[in-house]
Short mmCIF file of C-alpha atoms and ligand atoms in Angstrom, two decimals:
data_model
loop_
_atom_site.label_atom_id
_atom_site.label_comp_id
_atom_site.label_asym_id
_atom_site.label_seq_id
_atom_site.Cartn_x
_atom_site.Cartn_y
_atom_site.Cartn_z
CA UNK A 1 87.49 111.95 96.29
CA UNK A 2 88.92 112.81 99.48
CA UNK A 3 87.18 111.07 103.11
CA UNK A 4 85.02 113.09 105.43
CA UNK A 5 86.44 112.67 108.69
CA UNK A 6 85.85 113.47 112.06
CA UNK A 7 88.35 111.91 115.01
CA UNK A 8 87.59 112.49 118.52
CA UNK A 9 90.82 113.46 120.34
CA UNK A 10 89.99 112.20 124.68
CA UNK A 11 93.62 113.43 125.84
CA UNK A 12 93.96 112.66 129.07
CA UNK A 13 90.12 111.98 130.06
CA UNK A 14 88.03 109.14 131.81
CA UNK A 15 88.89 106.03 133.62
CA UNK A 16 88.55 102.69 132.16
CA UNK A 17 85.07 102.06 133.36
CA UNK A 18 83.93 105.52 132.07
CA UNK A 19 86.12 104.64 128.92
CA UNK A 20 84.27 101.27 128.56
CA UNK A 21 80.84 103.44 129.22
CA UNK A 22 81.91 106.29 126.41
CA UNK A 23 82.64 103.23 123.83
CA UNK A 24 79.62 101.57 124.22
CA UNK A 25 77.66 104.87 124.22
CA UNK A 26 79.55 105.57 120.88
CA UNK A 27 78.48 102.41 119.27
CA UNK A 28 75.13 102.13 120.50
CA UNK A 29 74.94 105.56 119.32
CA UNK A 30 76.01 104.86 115.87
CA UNK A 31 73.83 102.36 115.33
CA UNK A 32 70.68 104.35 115.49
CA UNK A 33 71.95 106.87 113.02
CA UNK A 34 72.85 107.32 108.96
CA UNK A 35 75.71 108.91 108.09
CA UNK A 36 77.07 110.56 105.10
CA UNK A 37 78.56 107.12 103.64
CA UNK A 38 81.78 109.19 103.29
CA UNK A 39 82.09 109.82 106.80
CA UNK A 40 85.11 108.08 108.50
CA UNK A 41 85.12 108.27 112.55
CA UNK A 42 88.01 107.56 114.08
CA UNK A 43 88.19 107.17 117.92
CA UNK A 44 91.80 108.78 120.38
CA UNK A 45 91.39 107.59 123.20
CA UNK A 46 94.14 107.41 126.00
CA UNK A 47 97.18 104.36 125.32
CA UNK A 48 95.91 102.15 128.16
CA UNK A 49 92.25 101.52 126.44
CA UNK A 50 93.54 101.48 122.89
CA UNK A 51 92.97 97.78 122.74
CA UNK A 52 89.48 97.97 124.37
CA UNK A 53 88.52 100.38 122.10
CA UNK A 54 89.78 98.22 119.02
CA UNK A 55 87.24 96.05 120.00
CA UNK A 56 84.58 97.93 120.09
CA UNK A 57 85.80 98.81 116.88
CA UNK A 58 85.26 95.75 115.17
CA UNK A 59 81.60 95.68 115.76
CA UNK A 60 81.39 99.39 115.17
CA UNK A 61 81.62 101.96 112.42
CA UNK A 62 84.48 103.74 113.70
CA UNK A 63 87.76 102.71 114.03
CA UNK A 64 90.80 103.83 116.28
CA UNK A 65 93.60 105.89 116.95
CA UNK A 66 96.31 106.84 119.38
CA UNK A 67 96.90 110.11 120.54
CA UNK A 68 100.81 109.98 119.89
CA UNK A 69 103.74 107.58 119.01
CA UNK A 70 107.30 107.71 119.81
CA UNK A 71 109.82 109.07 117.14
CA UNK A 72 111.97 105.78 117.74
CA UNK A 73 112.21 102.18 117.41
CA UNK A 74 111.65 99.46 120.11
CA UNK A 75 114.19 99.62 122.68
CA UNK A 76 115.26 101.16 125.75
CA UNK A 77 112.48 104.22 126.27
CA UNK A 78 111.05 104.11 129.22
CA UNK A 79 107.41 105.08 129.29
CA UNK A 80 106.93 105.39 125.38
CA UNK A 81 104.94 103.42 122.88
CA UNK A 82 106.28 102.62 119.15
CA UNK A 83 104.76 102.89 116.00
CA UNK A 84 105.28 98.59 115.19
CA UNK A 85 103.67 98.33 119.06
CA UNK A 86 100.28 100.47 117.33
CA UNK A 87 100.46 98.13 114.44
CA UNK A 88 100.61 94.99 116.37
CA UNK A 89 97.28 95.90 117.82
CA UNK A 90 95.79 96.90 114.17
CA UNK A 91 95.59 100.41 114.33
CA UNK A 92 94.34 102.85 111.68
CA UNK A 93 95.59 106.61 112.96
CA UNK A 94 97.33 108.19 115.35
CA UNK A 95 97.58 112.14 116.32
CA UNK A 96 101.21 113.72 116.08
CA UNK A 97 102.26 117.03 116.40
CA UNK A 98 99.39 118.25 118.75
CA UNK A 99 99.65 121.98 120.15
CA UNK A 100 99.73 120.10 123.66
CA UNK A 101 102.79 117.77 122.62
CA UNK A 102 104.34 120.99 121.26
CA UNK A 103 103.59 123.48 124.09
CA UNK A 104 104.35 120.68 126.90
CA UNK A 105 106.82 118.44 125.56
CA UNK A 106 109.03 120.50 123.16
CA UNK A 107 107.98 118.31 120.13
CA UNK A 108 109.85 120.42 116.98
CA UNK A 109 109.05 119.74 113.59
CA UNK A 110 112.00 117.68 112.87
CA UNK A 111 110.73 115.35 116.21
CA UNK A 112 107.22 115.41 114.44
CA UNK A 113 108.36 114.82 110.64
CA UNK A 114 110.15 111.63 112.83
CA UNK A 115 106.88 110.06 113.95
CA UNK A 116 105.36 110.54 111.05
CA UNK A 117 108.29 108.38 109.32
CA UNK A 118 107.91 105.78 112.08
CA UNK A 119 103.93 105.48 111.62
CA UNK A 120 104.03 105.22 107.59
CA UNK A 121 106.51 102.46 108.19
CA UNK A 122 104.23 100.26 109.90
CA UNK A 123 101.15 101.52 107.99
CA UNK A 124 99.49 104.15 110.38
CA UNK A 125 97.91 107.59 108.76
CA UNK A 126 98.99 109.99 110.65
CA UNK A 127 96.80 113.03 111.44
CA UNK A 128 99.19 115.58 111.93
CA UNK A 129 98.03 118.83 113.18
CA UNK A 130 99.80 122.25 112.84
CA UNK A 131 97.95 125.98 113.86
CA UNK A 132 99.39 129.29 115.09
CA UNK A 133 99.13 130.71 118.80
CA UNK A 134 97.12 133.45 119.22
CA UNK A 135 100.12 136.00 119.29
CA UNK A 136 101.32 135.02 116.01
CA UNK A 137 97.60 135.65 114.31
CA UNK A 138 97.48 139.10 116.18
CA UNK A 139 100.85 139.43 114.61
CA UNK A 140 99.54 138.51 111.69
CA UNK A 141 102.08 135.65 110.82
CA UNK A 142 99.43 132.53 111.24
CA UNK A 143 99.66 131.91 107.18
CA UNK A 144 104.02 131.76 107.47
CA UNK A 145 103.98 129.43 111.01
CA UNK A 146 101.78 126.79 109.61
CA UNK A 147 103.26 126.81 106.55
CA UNK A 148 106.96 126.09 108.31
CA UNK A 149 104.79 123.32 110.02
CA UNK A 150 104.09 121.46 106.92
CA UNK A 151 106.98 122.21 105.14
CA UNK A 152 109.13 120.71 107.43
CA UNK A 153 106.92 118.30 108.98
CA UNK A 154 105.29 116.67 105.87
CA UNK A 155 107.43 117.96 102.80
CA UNK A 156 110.01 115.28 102.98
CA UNK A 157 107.14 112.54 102.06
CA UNK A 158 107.03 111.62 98.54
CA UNK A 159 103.81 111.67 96.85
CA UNK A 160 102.51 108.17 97.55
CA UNK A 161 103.36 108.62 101.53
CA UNK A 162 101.94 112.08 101.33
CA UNK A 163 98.37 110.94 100.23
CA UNK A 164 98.34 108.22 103.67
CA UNK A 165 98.47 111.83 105.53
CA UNK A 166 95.70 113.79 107.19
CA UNK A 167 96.69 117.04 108.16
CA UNK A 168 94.49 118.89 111.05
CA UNK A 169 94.48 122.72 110.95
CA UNK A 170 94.00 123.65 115.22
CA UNK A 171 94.81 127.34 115.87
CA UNK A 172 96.08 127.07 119.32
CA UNK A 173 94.12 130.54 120.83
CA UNK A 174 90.55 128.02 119.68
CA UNK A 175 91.58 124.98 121.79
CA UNK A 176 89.36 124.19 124.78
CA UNK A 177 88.75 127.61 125.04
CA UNK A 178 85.10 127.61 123.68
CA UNK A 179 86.47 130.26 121.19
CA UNK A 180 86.01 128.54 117.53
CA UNK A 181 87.17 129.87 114.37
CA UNK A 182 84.96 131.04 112.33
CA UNK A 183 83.81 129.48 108.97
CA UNK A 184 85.86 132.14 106.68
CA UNK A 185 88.90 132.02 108.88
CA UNK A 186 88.73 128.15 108.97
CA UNK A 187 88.64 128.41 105.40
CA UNK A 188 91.52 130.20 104.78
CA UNK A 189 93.88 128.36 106.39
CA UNK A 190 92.86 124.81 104.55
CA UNK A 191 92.91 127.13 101.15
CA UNK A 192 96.31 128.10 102.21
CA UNK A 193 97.56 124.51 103.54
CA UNK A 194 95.72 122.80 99.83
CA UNK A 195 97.55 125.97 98.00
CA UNK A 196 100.89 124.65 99.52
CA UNK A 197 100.61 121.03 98.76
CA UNK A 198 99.09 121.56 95.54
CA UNK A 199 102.41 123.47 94.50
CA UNK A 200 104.80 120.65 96.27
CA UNK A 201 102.69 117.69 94.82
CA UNK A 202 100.47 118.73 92.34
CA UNK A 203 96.73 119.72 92.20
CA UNK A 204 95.35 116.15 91.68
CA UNK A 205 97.40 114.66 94.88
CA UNK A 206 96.24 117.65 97.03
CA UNK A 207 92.88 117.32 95.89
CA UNK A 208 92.72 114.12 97.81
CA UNK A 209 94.53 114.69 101.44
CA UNK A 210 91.71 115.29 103.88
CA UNK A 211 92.50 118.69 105.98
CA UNK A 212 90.05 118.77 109.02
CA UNK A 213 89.60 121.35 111.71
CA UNK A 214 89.88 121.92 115.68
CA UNK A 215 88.84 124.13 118.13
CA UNK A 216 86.20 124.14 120.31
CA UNK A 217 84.45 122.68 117.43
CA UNK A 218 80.86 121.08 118.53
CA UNK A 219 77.08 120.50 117.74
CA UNK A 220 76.23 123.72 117.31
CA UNK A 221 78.92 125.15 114.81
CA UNK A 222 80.14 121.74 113.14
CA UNK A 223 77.30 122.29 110.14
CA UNK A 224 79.11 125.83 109.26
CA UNK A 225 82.64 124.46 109.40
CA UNK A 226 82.34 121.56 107.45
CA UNK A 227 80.76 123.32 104.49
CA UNK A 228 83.88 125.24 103.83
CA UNK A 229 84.86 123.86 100.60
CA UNK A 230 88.10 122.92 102.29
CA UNK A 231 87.48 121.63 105.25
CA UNK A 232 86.93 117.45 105.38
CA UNK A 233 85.64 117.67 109.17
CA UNK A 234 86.92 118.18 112.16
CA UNK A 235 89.61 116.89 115.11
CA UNK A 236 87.58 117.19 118.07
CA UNK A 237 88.68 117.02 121.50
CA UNK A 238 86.14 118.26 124.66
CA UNK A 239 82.80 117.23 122.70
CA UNK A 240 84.09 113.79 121.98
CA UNK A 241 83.57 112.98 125.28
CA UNK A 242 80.03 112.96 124.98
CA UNK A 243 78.85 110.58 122.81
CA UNK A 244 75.91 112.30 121.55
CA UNK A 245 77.49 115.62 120.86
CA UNK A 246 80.68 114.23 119.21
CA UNK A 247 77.86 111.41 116.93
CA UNK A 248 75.98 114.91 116.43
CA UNK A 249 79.04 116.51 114.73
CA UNK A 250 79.47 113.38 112.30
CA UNK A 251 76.30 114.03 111.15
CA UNK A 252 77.01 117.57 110.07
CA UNK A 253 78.10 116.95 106.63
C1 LIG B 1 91.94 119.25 120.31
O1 LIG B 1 92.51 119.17 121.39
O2 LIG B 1 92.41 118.65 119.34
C2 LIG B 1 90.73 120.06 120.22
C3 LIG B 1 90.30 120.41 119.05
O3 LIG B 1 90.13 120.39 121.41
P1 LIG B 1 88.72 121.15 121.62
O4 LIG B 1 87.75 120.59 120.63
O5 LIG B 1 88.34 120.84 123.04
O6 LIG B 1 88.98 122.60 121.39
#
């Protein structure tokens, strides 16, 4: 049976004090409610309070990830962190492939298909998200960009690499811009993304990769989402940054 999952996504938010605050909140908050026992949280914050947030961690019920990893090994990349640098500080996830990292930073496929080689190396699941802009739905060609997004991002794995990979469905035009997908459009997609993997990997592999969603996803519309039959929870980015609204959504399975 394939994990529940909701991972909040900071970006490029909070100090480390305000960090330290939003960690504690987390696990204080945690502690006072049940969750589905199938519910994994996983924690992005920003590089430089990774390790704080690992410790938390161990005391906690979530568990971490970065936000992004470099495509290449150790060596002389200034300002980058590598996947064996993640491992060495035990963690679990790490976002590639983000419509940010895309939009800002040119990542292609092929440089996104390359961090997801270097985290199953050293043992990271990489949640790797894919989604259309809001030109190419209007166009109507949302169903053919995500599917070149998995195909030539993921479709190189085998199957026992494949089934270490979460794969986060984020139309672009929903991001941070309060406007949400709705339930049946949400739906779609992760039909459309199982559909694909179920034909590259068979039905019984596909059956277990966990495909969440993002996009303005919160409190208030989490419930709806998650009861899509194919949709394992969510990637969350502005309402993780309040502890009780992003604990809220883990409770909406
Ligand atoms: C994200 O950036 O991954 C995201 C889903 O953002 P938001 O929830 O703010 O739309």
């Amino acid at each position: 049976m394939r994990k529940h999952i909701v991972a909040g996504n900071w970006k490029m938010n909070k100090t480390f004090s305000e960090a330290d605050e939003l960690l504690n909140d987390i696990m204080e908050g945690l502690e006072k409610v049940e969750l589905n026992r199938d519910t994994l949280i996983v924690v992005c914050p920003p590089m430089p309070y990774l390790e704080m947030a690992t410790d938390y961690a161990n005391d906690s019920y979530f568990t971490v990830g970065a936000q992004d990893v470099s495509a290449n090994n150790n060596g002389a990349f200034t300002g980058e962190v590598s996947a064996e640098m993640l491992q060495s500080i035990e963690l679990d996830y790490c976002i590639v492939g983000h419509s940010e990292r895309r939009a800002y930073h040119h990542e292609t496929n092929s440089i996104v298909a390359a961090k997801i080689n270097q985290l199953l190396a050293h043992n990271i699941r990489p949640i790797m998200c894919c989604g259309e802009l809001l030109d190419e739905r209007e166009a109507g060609k949302q169903f053919e960009v995500v599917q070149r997004q998995i195909e030539e991002g993921l479709f190189h794995l085998d199957v026992e690499a494949i089934k270490n990979v979460v794969i986060a469905y984020e139309p672009v035009w929903a991001i941070g811009t309060g406007r949400t997908a709705t339930p049946e459009q949400a739906q779609e997609m992760h039909h459309h993304i199982r559909t694909l993997l179920t034909a590259k990997y068979g039905a019984s592999v596909a059956d277990e990769i966990s495909l969440l969603y993002g996009g303005s996803c919160k409190p208030s519309n989490a419930k709806e989402l998650f009861a899509q039959p194919d949709v394992d929870g969510g990637l969350i980015g502005g309402a993780s940054l309040v502890a009780d609204d992003f604990i809220k959504i883990a409770q909406s399975f």
